[in-house]
Structure formats: structure tokens, C-alpha cells
Short mmCIF file of C-alpha atoms and ligand atoms in Angstrom, two decimals:
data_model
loop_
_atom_site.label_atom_id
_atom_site.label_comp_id
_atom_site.label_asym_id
_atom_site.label_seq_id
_atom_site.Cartn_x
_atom_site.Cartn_y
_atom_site.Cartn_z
CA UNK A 1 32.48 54.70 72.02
CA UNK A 2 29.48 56.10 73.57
CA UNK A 3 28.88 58.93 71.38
CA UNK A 4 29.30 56.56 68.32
CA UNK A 5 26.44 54.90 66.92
CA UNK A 6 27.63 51.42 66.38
CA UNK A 7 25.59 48.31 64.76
CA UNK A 8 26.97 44.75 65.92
CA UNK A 9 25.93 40.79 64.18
CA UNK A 10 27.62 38.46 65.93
CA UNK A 11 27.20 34.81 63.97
CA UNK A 12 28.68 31.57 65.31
CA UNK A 13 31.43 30.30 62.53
CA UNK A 14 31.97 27.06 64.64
CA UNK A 15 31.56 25.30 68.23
CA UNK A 16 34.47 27.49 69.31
CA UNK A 17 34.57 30.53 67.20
CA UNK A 18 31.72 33.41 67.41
CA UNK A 19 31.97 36.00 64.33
CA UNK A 20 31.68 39.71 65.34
CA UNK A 21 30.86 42.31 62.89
CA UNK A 22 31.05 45.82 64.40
CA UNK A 23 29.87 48.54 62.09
CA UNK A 24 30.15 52.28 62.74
CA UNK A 25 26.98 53.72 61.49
CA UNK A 26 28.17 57.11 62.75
CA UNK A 27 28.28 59.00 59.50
CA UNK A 28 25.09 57.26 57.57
CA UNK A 29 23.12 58.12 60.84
CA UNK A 30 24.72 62.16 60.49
CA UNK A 31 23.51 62.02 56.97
CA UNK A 32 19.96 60.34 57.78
CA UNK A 33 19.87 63.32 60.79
CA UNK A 34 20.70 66.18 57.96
CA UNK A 35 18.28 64.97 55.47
CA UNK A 36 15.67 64.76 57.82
CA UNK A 37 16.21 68.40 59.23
CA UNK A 38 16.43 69.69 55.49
CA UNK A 39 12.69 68.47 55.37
CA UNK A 40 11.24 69.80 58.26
CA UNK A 41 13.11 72.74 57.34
CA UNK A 42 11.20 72.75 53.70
CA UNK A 43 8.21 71.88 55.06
CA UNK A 44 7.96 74.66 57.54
CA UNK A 45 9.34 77.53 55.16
CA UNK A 46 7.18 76.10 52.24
CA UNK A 47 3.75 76.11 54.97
CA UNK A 48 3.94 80.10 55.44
CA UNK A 49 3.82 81.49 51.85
CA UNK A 50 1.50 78.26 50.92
CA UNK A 51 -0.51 79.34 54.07
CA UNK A 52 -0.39 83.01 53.41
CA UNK A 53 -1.42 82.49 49.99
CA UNK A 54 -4.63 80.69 51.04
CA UNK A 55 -5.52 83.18 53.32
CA UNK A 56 -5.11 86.26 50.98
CA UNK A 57 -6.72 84.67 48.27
CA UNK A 58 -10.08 84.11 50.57
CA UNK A 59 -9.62 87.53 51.46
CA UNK A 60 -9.55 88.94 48.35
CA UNK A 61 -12.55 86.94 47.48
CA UNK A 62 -14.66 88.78 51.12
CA UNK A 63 -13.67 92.18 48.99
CA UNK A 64 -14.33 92.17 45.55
CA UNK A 65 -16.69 95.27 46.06
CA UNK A 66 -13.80 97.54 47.51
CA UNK A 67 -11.35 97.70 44.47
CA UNK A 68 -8.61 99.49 46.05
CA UNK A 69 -8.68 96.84 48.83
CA UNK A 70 -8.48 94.04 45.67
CA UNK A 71 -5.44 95.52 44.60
CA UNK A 72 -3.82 95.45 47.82
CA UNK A 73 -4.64 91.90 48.44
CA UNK A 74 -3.56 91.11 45.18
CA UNK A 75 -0.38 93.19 45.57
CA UNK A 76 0.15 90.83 48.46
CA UNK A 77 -0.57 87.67 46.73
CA UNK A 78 1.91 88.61 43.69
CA UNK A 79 4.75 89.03 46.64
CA UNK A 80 3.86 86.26 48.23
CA UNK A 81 3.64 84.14 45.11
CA UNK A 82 7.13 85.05 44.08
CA UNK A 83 8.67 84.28 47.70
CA UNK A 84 7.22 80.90 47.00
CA UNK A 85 8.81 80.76 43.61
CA UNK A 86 12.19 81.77 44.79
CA UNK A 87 11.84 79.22 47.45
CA UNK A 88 11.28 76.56 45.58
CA UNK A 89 13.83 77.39 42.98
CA UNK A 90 16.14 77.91 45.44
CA UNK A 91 15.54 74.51 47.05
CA UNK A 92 15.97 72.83 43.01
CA UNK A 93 19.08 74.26 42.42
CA UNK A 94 20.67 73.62 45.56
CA UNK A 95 19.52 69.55 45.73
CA UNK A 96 21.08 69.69 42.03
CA UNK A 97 24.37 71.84 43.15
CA UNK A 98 24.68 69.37 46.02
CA UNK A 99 23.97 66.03 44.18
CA UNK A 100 27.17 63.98 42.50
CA UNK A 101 26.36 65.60 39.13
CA UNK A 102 25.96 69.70 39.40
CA UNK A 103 24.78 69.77 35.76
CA UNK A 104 27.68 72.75 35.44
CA UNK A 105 27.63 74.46 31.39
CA UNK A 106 31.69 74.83 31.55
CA UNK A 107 33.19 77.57 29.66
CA UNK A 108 36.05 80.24 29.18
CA UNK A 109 34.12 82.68 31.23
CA UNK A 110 35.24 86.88 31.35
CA UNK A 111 35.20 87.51 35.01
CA UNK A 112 33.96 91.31 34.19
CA UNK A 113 30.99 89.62 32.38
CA UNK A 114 29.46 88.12 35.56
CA UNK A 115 30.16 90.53 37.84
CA UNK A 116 28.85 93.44 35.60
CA UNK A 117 25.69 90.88 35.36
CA UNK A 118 25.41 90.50 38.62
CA UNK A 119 25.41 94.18 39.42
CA UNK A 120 22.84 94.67 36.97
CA UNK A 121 20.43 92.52 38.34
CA UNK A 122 20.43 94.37 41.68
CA UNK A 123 20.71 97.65 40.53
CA UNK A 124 17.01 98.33 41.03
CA UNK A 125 17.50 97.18 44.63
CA UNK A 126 20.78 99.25 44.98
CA UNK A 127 18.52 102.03 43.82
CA UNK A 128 15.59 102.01 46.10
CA UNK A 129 17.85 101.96 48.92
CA UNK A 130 19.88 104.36 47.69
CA UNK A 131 23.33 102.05 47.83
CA UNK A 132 26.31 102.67 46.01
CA UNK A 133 27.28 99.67 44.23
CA UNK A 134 31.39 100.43 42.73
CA UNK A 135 33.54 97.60 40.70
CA UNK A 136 36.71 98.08 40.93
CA UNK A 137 39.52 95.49 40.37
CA UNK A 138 41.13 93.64 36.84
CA UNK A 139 38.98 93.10 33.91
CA UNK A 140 40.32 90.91 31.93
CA UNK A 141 40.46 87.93 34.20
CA UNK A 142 38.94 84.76 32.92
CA UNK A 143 38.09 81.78 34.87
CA UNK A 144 36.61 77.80 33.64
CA UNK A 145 33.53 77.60 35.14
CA UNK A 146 29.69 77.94 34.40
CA UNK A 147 28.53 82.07 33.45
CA UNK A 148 25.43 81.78 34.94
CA UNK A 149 25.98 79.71 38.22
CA UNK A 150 29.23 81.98 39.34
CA UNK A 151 26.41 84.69 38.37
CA UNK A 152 23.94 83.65 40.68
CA UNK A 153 27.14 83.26 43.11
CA UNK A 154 27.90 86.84 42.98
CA UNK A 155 24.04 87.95 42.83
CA UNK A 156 23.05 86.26 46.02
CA UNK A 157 26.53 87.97 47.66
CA UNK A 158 25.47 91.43 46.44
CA UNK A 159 21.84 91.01 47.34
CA UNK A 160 22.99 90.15 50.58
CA UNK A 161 25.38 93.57 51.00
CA UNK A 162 22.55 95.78 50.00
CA UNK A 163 19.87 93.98 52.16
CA UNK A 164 21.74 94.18 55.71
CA UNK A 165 23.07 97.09 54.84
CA UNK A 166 21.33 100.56 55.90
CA UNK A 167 20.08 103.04 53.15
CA UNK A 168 23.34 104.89 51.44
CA UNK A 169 26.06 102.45 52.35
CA UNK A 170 28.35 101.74 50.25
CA UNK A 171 28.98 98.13 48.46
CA UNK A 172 32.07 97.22 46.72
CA UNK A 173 32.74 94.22 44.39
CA UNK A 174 36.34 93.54 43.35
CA UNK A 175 37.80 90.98 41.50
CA UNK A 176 41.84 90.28 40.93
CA UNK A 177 44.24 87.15 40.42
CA UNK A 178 45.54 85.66 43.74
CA UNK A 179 48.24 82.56 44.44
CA UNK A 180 47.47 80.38 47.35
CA UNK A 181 50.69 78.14 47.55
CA UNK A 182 50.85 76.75 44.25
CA UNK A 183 47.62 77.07 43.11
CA UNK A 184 46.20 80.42 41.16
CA UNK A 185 42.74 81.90 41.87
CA UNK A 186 40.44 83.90 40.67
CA UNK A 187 38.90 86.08 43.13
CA UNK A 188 35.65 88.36 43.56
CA UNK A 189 34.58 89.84 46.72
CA UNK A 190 31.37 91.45 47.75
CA UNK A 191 32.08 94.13 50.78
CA UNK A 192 29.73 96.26 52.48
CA UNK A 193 30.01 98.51 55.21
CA UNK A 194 26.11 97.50 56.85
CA UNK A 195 25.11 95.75 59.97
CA UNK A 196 27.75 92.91 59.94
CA UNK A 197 27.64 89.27 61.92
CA UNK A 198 28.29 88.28 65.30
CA UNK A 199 31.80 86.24 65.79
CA UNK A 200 29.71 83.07 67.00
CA UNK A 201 27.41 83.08 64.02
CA UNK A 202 29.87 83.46 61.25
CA UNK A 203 30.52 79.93 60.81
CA UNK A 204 26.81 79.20 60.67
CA UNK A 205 25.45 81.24 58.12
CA UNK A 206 26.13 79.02 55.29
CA UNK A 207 23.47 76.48 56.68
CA UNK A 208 20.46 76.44 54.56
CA UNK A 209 17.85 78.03 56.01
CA UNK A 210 20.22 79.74 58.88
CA UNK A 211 19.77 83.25 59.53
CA UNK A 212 20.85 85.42 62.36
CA UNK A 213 18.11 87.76 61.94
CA UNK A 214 15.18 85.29 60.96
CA UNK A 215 12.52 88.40 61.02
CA UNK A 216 14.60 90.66 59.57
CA UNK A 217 15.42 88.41 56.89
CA UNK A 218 11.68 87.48 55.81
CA UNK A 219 10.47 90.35 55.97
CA UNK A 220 13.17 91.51 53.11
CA UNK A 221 12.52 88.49 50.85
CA UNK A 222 15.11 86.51 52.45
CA UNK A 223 15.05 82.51 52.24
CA UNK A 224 17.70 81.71 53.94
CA UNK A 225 19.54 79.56 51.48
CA UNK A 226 21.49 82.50 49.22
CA UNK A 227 24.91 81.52 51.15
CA UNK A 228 24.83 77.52 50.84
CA UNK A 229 23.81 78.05 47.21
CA UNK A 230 27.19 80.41 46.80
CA UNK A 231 29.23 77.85 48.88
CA UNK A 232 27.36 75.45 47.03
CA UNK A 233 28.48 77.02 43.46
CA UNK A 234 32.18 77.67 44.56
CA UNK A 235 32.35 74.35 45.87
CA UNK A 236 31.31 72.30 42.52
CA UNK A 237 33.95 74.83 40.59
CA UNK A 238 36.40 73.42 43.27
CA UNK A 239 36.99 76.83 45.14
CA UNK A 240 35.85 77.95 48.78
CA UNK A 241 34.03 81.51 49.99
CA UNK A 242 35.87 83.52 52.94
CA UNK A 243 34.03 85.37 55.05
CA UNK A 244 35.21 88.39 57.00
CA UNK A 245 33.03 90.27 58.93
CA UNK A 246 32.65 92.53 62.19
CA UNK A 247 29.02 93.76 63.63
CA UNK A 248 28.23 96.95 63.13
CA UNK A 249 31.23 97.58 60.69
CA UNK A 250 30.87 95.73 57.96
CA UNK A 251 31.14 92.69 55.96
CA UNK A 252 33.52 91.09 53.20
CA UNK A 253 32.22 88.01 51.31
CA UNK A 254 35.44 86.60 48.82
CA UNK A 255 34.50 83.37 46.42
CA UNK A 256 37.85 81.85 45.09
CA UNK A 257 37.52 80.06 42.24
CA UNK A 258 40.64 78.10 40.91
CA UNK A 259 41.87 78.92 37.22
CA UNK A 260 42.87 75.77 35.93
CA UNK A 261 41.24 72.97 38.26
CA UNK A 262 37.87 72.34 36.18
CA UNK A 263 39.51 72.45 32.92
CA UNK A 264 42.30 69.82 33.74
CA UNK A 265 39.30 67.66 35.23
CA UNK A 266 36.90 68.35 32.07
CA UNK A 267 39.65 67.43 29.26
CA UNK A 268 41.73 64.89 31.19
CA UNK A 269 45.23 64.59 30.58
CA UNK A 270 46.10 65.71 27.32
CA UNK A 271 47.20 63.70 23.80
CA UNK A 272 51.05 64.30 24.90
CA UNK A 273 50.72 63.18 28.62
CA UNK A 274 48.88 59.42 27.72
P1 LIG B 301 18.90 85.15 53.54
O1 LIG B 301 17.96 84.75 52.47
O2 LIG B 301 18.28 85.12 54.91
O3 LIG B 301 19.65 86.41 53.24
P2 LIG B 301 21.48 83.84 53.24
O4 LIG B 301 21.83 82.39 53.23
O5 LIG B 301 21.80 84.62 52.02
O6 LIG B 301 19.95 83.93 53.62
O7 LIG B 301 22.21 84.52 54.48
C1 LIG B 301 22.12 83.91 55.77
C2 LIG B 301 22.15 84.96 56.86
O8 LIG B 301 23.47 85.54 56.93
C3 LIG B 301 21.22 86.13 56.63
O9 LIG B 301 19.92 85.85 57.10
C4 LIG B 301 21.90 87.25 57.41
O10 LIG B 301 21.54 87.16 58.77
C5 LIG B 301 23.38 86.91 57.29
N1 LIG B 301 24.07 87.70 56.22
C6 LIG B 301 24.32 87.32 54.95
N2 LIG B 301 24.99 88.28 54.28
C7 LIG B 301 25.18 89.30 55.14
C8 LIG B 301 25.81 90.60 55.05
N3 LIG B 301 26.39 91.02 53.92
N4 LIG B 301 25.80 91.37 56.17
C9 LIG B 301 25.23 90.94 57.33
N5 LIG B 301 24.63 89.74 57.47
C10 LIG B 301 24.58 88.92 56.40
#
């Protein structure tokens, strides 16, 4: 009991009889303890682009008579202005992903369609570091779920390949039809042959705001919250994301969505079943 957080009334019924009520406040403390770290968490990413902000905006203001060093400073202020956009957009969606209602648009969606998408919005990336991004796999798979969420999903997975990856890797995203048991899935996976993760931090990097690298990962844009908003997004379509990965090899990101499990739970049973 003494790693359980335990509230206890005790009320006499009668002269003989005392009522205990024992209540294990274990969980609502755990979720008191997260919400409070997710804060302090906010607060201290949110203070370094708000600070740096400040800071290059005075600057800029000491050197309005060198213009080349006013475009630098406001070079920096555009970056640093969009880091604090992403940030906070990031932090939005995932309070939304993770509250009881994720606000998904459910449709028919062509699996091709968000990947090719998704490739497309990092192809300038992919391109300054001189990545190969390949698709290989089945295109005419089509999964329930929201376009532009899985999108983002598969965005934030191929951002991730070509950002701890070194210049001219490779990255390789894949999508085919699995069974698990007696369920079918729809699967896309994200693999790149970069820096990998060590074995103990695996299971950690889908914490918001975890990084193994925290320096490297700033200093590329990172926030920190790309892989809970994926888990986030596979999660509210009722699938799961696998990691594999080995340091200094490589890593393979899969999301599994389910192909029927939304739909059955957006139409209810049907006319013939009630
Ligand atoms: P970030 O914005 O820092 O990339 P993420 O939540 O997307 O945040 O990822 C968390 C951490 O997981 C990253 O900081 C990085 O250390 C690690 N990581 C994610 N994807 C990969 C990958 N493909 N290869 C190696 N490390 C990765």
C-alpha cells in the first residue's frame, strides 16, 4: 500500500459501528502529475522562441543603419516566429487529438493519396539534404479515416527519417494490407537508414516533448511532439505505430490503421442487424 496514494473518511454510523471509506486516488493523482508536467513542459519550450523573439527584435531595432545586418536579424526572427507557430499548433492539435472528441473528418480515404501528399510536403527537405525519398508498396489500398490527420501522421514520420538521417540516405515509405489475427490493417511505414535510437530510449520517444538528442533536435526545427501527435492520430483511428530501430543502422516507423473499425463505429450496426 505504500506506493498507493490512498484518501480515507471514516464517519461514525452508530455507538458501535465506525464507517470507513478508503479511496485509491492513485490514478487521478498520475493524471494531476501528467498534466502538470505537460505545463511546465509548455511553458519552458514556449519561453525560448518567445524569449528569442524579444531579443532579436531589440536587436534588430540597435541596427537599422547596417541593412545587411537587418536582414539577418530578420531572417532570424521569421525562423524563430515559425518554430513558435509550429509549437503552438502542435500543442492545439494534440490537446484536441487527445481529448474525448478528436474532431476526426471520416472518409473513404486512397492510401496512395496521403502518402504521395506526405512526400510532397517534404520533398524540399529531402532535397536540400540530398535524401532519396522511394514509395514503393500497393496503391490501391483504401482505409476509413481522416485524409489530412493520417497525412500529418505520415509527414511528421518522414520529416523525422530525413532529419536524423545524414545527407544522401535513403528513406523508404511503403504501404500494403496486413492481418493481425482476425483483424485487417492497413499499413504504411517510414524507414530510413540514419542515426537510429538507443534500445533504452525507444519506448520513450513518443512522450511529448521527449527527445534523445534535445540539441540536435532544436537546432533542426524539432519540437518534440511529431511522435505523440502520430501515436496520437493512429490511436483515435483505433490503430497503434511500431517502432523498429537499431543505432547507427537505421530506423523503421509502421502506423497500422484498421480497415473496418471506424466505419462499423461511425454507422452503427446496420438496418438488417437492429
Ligand atoms: P522532434 O520534434 O524532436 O523530432 P519527435 O516526437 O518527432 O520530436 O521525435 C522524438 C525524438 O525521437 C527525436 O527528438 C529523435 O531523437 C527521435 N527520433 C524520431 N524519429 C527518428 C528517426 N527516424 N531516427 C532517429 N531518431 C528519431
Amino acid at each position: 500500500l505504500t506506493s498507493l496514494h490512498v484518501m480515507a473518511r471514516v464517519a461514525p454510523l452508530d455507538d458501535r459501528t465506525m464507517l470507513v471509506l478508503v479511496e485509491d486516488r492513485t490514478a487521478a493523482r498520475r493524471v494531476d502529475e501528467t498534466r502538470r508536467d505537460f505545463v511546465a513542459n509548455v511553458s519552458h519550450e514556449l519561453k525560448t522562441p518567445i524569449g528569442a523573439v524579444t531579443l532579436l527584435a531589440e536587436t534588430l531595432e540597435d541596427a537599422a543603419d547596417s541593412p545587411d545586418d537587418v536582414r539577418r536579424f530578420a531572417r532570424r526572427l521569421q525562423i524563430e516566429g515559425g518554430r513558435l507557430s509550429d509549437l503552438v499548433r502542435q500543442i492545439i492539435d494534440l490537446s484536441r487529438l487527445q481529448s474525448d472528441d478528436p474532431l476526426l473528418d471520416l472518409n473513404e480515404v486512397l492510401v496512395d493519396d496521403v502518402i504521395t501528399d506526405a512526400v510532397d510536403r517534404n520533398r524540399v527537405d529531402a532535397d536540400d539534404r540530398h535524401v532519396t525519398l522511394t514509395v514503393a508498396g500497393r496503391s490501391d489500398l483504401e482505409v476509413f479515416g481522416d485524409q489530412e490527420q493520417l497525412t500529418i501522421a505520415v509527414c511528421n514520420l518522414i520529416e523525422n527519417a530525413i532529419m536524423y538521417s545524414e545527407r544522401g540516405a535513403r528513406v523508404a515509405v511503403a504501404a500494403r494490407a496486413v492481418a493481425v489475427g482476425e483483424e485487417d490493417f492497413v499499413e504504411i511505414s517510414v524507414s530510413d537508414n540514419g542515426i537510429g535510437i538507443p534500445e533504452d530510449e525507444v519506448q520513450r520517444i513518443f512522450e511529448r516533448f521527449y527527445r534523445v538528442d534535445y540539441a540536435r533536435s532544436r537546432d533542426n526545427g524539432g519540437t518534440g511532439l511529431g511522435l505523440s501527435i502520430v501515436k496520437h492520430i493512429a490511436a483515435a483511428h483505433g490503430g497503434y505505430v511500431h517502432v523498429w530501430s537499431k543505432l547507427g543502422q537505421g530506423s523503421t516507423f509502421t502506423i497500422r490503421i484498421p480497415r473496418h473499425h471506424e466505419r462499423e463505429a461511425v454507422d452503427g450496426p446496420s438496418a438488417a442487424d437492429q
